[in-house]
PDB file of C-alpha atoms in Angstrom:
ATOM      1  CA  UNK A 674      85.463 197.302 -67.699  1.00  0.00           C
ATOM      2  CA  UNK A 675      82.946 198.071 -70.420  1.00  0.00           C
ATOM      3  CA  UNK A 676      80.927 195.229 -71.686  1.00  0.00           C
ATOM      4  CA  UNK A 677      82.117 195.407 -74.893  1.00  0.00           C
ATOM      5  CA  UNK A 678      85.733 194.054 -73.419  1.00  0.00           C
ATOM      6  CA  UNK A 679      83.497 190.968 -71.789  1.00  0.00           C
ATOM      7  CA  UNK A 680      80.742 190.099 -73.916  1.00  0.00           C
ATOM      8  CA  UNK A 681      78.270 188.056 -72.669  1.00  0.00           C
ATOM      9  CA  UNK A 682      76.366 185.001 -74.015  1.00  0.00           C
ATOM     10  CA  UNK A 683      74.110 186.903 -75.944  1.00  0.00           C
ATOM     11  CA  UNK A 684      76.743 188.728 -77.604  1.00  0.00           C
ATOM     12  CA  UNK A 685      78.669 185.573 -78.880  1.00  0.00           C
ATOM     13  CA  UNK A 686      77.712 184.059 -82.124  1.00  0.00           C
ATOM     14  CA  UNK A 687      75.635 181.292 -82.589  1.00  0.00           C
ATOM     15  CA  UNK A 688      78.727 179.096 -83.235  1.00  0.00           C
ATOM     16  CA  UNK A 689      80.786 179.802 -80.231  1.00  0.00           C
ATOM     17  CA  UNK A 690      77.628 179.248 -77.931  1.00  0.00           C
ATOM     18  CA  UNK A 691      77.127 175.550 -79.331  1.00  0.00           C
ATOM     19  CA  UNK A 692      81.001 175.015 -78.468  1.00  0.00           C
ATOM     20  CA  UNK A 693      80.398 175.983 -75.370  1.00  0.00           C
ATOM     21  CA  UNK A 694      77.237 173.946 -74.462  1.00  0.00           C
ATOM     22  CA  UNK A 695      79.318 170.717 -75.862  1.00  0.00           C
ATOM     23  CA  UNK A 696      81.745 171.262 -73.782  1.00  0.00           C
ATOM     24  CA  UNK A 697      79.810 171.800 -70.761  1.00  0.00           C
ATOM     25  CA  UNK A 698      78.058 168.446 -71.765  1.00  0.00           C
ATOM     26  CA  UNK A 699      81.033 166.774 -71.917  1.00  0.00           C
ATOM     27  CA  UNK A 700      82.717 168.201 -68.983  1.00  0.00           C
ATOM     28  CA  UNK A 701      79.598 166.893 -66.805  1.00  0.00           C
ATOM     29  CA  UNK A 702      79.814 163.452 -68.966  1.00  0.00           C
ATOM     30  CA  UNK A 703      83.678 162.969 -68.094  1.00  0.00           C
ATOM     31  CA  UNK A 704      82.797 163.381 -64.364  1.00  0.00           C
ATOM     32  CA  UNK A 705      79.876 160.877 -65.168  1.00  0.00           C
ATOM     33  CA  UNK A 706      82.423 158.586 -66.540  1.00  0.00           C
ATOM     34  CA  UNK A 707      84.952 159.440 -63.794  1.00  0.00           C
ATOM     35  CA  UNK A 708      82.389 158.091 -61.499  1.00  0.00           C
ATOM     36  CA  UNK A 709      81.799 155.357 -63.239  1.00  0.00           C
ATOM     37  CA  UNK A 710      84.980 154.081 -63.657  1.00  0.00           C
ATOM     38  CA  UNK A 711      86.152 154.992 -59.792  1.00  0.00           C
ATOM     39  CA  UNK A 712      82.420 152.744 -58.990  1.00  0.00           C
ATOM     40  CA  UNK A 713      83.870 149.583 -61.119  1.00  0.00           C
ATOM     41  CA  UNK A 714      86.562 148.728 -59.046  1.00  0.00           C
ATOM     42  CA  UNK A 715      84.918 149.068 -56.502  1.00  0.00           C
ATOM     43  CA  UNK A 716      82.550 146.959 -57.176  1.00  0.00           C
ATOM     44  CA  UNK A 717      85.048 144.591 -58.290  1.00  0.00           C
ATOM     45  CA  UNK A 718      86.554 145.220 -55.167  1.00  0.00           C
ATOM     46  CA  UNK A 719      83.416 144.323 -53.302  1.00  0.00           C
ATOM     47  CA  UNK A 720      82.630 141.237 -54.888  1.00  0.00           C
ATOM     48  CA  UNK A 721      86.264 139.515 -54.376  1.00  0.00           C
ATOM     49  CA  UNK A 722      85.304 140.633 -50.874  1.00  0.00           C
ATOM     50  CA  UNK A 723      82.549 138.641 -50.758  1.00  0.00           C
ATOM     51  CA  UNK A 724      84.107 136.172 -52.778  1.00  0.00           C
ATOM     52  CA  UNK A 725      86.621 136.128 -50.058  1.00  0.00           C
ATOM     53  CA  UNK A 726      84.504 136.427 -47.261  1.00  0.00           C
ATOM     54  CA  UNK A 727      82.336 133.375 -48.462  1.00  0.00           C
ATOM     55  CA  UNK A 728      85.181 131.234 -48.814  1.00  0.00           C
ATOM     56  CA  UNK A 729      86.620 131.914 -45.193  1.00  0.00           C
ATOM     57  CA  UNK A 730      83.226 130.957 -43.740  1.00  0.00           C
ATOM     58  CA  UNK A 731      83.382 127.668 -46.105  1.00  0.00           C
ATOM     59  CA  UNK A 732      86.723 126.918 -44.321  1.00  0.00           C
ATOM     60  CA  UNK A 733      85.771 127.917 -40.789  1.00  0.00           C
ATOM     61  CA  UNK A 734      82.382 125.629 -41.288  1.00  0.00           C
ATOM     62  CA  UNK A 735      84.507 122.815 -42.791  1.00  0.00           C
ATOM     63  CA  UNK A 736      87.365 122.757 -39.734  1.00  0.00           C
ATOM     64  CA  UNK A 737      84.415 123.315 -37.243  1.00  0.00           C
ATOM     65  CA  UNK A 738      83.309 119.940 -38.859  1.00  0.00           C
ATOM     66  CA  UNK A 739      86.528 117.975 -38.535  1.00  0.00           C
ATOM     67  CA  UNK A 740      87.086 119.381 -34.917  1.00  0.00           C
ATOM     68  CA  UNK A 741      83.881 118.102 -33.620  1.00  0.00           C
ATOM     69  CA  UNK A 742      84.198 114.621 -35.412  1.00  0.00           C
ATOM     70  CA  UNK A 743      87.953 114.262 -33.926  1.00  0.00           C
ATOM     71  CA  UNK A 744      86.363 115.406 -30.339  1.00  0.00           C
ATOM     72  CA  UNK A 745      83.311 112.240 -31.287  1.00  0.00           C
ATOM     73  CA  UNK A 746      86.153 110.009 -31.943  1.00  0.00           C
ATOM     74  CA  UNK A 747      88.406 110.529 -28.872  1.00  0.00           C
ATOM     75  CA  UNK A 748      84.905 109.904 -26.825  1.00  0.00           C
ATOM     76  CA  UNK A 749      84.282 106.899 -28.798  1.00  0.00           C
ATOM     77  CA  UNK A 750      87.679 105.721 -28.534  1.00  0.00           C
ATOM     78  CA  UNK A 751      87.695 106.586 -24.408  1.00  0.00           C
ATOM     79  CA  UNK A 752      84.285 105.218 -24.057  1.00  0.00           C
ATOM     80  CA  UNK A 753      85.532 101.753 -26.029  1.00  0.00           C
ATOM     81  CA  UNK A 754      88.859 102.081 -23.935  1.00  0.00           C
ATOM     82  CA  UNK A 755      86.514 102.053 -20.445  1.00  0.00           C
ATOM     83  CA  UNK A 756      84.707  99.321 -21.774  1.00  0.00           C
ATOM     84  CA  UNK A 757      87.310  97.504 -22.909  1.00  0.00           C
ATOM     85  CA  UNK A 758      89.289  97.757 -19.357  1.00  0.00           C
ATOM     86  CA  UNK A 759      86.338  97.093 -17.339  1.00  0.00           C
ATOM     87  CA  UNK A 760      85.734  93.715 -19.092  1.00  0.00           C
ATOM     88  CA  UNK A 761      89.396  92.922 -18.413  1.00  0.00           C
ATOM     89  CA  UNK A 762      88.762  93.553 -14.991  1.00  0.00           C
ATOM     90  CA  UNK A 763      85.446  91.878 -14.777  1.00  0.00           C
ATOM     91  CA  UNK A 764      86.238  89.023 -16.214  1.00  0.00           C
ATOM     92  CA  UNK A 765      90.505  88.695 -14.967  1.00  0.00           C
ATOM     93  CA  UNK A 766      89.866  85.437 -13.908  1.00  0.00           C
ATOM     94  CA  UNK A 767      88.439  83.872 -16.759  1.00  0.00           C
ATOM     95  CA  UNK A 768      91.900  82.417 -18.008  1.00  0.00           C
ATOM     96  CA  UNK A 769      92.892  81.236 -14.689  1.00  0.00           C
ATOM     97  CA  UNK A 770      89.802  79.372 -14.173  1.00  0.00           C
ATOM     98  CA  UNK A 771      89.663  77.854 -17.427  1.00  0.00           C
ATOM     99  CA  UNK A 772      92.883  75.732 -16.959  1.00  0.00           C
ATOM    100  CA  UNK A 773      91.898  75.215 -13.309  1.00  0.00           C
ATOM    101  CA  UNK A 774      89.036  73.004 -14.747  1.00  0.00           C
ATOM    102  CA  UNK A 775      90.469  70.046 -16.118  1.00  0.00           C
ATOM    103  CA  UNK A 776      91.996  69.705 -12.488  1.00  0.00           C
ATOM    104  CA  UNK A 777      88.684  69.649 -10.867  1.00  0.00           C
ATOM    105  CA  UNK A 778      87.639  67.214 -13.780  1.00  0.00           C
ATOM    106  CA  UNK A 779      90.908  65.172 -12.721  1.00  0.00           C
ATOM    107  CA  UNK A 780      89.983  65.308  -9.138  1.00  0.00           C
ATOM    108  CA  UNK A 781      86.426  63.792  -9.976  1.00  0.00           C
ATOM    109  CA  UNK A 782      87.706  60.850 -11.605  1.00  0.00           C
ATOM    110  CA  UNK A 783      90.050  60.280  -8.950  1.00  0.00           C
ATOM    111  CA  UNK A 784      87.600  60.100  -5.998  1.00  0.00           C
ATOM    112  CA  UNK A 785      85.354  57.726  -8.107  1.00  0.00           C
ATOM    113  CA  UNK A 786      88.083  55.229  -7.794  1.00  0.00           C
ATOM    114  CA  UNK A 787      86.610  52.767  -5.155  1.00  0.00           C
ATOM    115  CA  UNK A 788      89.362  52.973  -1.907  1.00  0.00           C
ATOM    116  CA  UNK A 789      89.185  49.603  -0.293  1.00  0.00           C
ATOM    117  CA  UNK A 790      91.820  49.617   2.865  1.00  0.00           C
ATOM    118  CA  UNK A 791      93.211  52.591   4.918  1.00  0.00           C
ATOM    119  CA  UNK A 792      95.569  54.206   2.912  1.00  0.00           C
ATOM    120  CA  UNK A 793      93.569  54.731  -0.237  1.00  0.00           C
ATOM    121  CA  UNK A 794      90.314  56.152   2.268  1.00  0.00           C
ATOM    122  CA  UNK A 795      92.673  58.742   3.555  1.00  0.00           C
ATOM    123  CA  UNK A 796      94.504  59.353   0.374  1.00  0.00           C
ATOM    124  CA  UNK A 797      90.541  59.539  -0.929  1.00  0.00           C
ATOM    125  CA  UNK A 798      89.852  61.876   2.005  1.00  0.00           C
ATOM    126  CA  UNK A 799      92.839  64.285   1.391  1.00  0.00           C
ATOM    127  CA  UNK A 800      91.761  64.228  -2.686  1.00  0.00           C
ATOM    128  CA  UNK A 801      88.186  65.735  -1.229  1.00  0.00           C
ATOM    129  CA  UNK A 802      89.584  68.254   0.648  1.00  0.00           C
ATOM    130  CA  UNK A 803      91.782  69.448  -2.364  1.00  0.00           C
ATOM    131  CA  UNK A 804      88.915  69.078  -4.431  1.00  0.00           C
ATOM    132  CA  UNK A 805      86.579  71.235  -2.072  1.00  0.00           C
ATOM    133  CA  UNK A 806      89.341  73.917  -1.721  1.00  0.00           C
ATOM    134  CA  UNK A 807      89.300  74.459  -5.298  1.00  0.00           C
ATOM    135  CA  UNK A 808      85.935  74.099  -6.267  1.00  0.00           C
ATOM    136  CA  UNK A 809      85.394  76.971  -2.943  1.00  0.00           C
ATOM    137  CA  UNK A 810      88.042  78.758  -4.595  1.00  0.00           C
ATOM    138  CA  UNK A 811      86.562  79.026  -8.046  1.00  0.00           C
ATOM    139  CA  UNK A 812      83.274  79.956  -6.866  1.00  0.00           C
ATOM    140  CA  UNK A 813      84.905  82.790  -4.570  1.00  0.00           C
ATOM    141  CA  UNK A 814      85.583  83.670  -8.109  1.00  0.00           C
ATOM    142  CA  UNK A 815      82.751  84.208  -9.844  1.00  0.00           C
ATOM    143  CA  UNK A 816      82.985  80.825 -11.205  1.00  0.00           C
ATOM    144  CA  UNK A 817      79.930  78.424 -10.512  1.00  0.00           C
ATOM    145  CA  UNK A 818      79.016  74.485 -12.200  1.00  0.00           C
ATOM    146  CA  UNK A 819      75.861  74.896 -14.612  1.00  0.00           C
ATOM    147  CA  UNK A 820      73.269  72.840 -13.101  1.00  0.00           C
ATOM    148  CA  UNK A 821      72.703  70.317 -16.049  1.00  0.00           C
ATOM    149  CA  UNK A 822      71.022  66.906 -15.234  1.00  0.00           C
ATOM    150  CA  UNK A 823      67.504  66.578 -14.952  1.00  0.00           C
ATOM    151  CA  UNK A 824      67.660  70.377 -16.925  1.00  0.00           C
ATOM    152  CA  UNK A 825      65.619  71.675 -19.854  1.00  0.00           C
ATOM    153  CA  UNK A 826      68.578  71.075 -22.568  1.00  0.00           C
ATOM    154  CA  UNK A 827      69.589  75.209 -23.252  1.00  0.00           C
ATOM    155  CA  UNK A 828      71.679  75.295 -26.030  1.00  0.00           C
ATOM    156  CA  UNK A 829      74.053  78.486 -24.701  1.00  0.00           C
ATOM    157  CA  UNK A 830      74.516  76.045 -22.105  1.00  0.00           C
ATOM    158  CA  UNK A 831      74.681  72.942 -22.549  1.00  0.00           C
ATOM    159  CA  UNK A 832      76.079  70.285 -25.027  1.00  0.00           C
ATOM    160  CA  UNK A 833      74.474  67.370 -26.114  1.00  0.00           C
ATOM    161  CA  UNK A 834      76.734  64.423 -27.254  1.00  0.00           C
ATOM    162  CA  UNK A 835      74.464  62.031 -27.311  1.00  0.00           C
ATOM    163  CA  UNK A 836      70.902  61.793 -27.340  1.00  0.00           C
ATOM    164  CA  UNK A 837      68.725  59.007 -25.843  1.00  0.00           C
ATOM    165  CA  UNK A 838      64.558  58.271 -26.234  1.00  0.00           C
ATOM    166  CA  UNK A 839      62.662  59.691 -23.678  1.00  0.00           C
ATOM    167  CA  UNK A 840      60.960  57.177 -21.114  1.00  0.00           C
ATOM    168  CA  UNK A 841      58.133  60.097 -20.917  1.00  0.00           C
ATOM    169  CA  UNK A 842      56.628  62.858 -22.224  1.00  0.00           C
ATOM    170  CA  UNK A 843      58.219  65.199 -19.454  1.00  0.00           C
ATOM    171  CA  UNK A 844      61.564  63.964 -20.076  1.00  0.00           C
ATOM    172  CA  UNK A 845      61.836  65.266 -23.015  1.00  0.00           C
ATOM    173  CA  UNK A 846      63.950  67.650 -24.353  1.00  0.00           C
ATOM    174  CA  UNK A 847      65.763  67.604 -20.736  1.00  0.00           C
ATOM    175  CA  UNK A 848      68.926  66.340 -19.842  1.00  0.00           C
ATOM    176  CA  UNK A 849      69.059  63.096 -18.454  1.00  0.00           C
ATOM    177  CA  UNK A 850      72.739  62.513 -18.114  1.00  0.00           C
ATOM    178  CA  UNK A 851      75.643  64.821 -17.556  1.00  0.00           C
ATOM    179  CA  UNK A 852      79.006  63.479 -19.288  1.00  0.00           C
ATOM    180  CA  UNK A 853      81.337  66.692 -17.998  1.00  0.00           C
ATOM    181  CA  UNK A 854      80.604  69.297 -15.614  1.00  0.00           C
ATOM    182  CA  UNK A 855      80.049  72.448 -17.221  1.00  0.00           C
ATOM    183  CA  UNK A 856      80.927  75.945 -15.732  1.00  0.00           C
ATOM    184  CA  UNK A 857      79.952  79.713 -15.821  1.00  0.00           C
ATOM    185  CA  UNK A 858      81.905  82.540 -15.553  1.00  0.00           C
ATOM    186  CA  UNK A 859      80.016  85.267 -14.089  1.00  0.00           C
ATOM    187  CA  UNK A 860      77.844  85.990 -17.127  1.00  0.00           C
ATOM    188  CA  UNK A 861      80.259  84.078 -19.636  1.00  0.00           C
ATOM    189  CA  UNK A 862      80.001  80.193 -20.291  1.00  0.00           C
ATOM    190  CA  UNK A 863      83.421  78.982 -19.183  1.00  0.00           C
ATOM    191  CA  UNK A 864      82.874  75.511 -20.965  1.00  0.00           C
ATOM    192  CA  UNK A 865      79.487  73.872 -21.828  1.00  0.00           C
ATOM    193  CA  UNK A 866      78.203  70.726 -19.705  1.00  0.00           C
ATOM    194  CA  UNK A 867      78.582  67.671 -22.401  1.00  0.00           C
ATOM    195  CA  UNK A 868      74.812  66.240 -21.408  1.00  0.00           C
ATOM    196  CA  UNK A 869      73.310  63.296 -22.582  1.00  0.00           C
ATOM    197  CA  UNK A 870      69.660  64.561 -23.792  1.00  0.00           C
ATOM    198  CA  UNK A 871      66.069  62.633 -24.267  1.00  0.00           C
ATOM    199  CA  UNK A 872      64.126  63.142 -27.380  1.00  0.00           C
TER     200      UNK A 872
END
């Protein structure tokens, strides 16, 4: 092959050369824009990704939230529960007591009745024993009489009815007569002492 049958670049007019330059220029400018294009959805790609990605941790933040507040709740609720049943226990007796007292209050009044031949002393003497039993029976229970008269008056305690002037200085403010017996329940006030107090 002779040159003349392949001419080179030199050979080729002016013209033809320019052609060829463009279109070298835009052959390398349609890959630019080839890459360019094949890079945009892929970054478009990328950032619903992300997007994507972002949102997921959102949701796994926001269940890991409700999770540990339901597992605070069921330990509130089983720690209110314990409570709740160890008061019942504690305090089981409370009711029973309660309506036990007006008995013992019953009893009182009965053996204050003055017995003045046989029969009413032993009928008095059987009323005691009764009276004791219960009274024993109640404090086997947690359940003890306040200790009222000759007191300081305590208002969680005690309830004043009536009030009276004070013979002394000492006397008052303390409880100088005791109306009804009041009673305790382990650390609960069963029913107040009604107490007569000196101001």
């Amino acid at each position: 092959m002779s040159k003349e049958e392949f001419p080179s670049e030199k050979d080729l007019p002016q013209e033809d050369q320019e052609k060829q330059a463009k279109a070298a220029k835009a052959d390398k400018a349609g890959v630019k824009d080839d890459k360019e294009e094949a890079a945009k959805p892929a970054d478009v790609e990328l950032d619903q990704l992300k997007a994507e990605v972002a949102a997921l941790t959102q949701k796994n933040k926001d269940l890991e939230d409700k999770y540990l507040r339901s597992q605070a709740e069921i330990q509130n609720a089983q720690r209110r529960y314990s409570k709740e049943r160890a008061n019942l226990v504690k305090y089981e007796s409370q009711r029973l007591g309660k309506d036990i007292l007006s008995s013992v209050d019953n009893l009182e009044r009965a053996l204050q009745v003055k017995a003045d031949d046989e029969a009413s002393r032993q009928l008095k003497k059987g009323i005691e024993m009764t009276l004791e039993g219960l009274v024993r029976a109640l404090k086997d229970n947690g359940i003890e009489e306040i200790k009222a008269d000759g007191e300081k008056f305590d208002p969680t305690l005690h309830q004043a009815v009536q009030s009276v002037p004070a013979e002394n200085d000492e006397q008052k403010g303390h409880v100088v007569q005791v109306l009804q017996k009041g009673y305790v329940y382990k650390d609960r006030v069963l029913r107040p002492a009604m107490v007569v107090v000196a101001q």
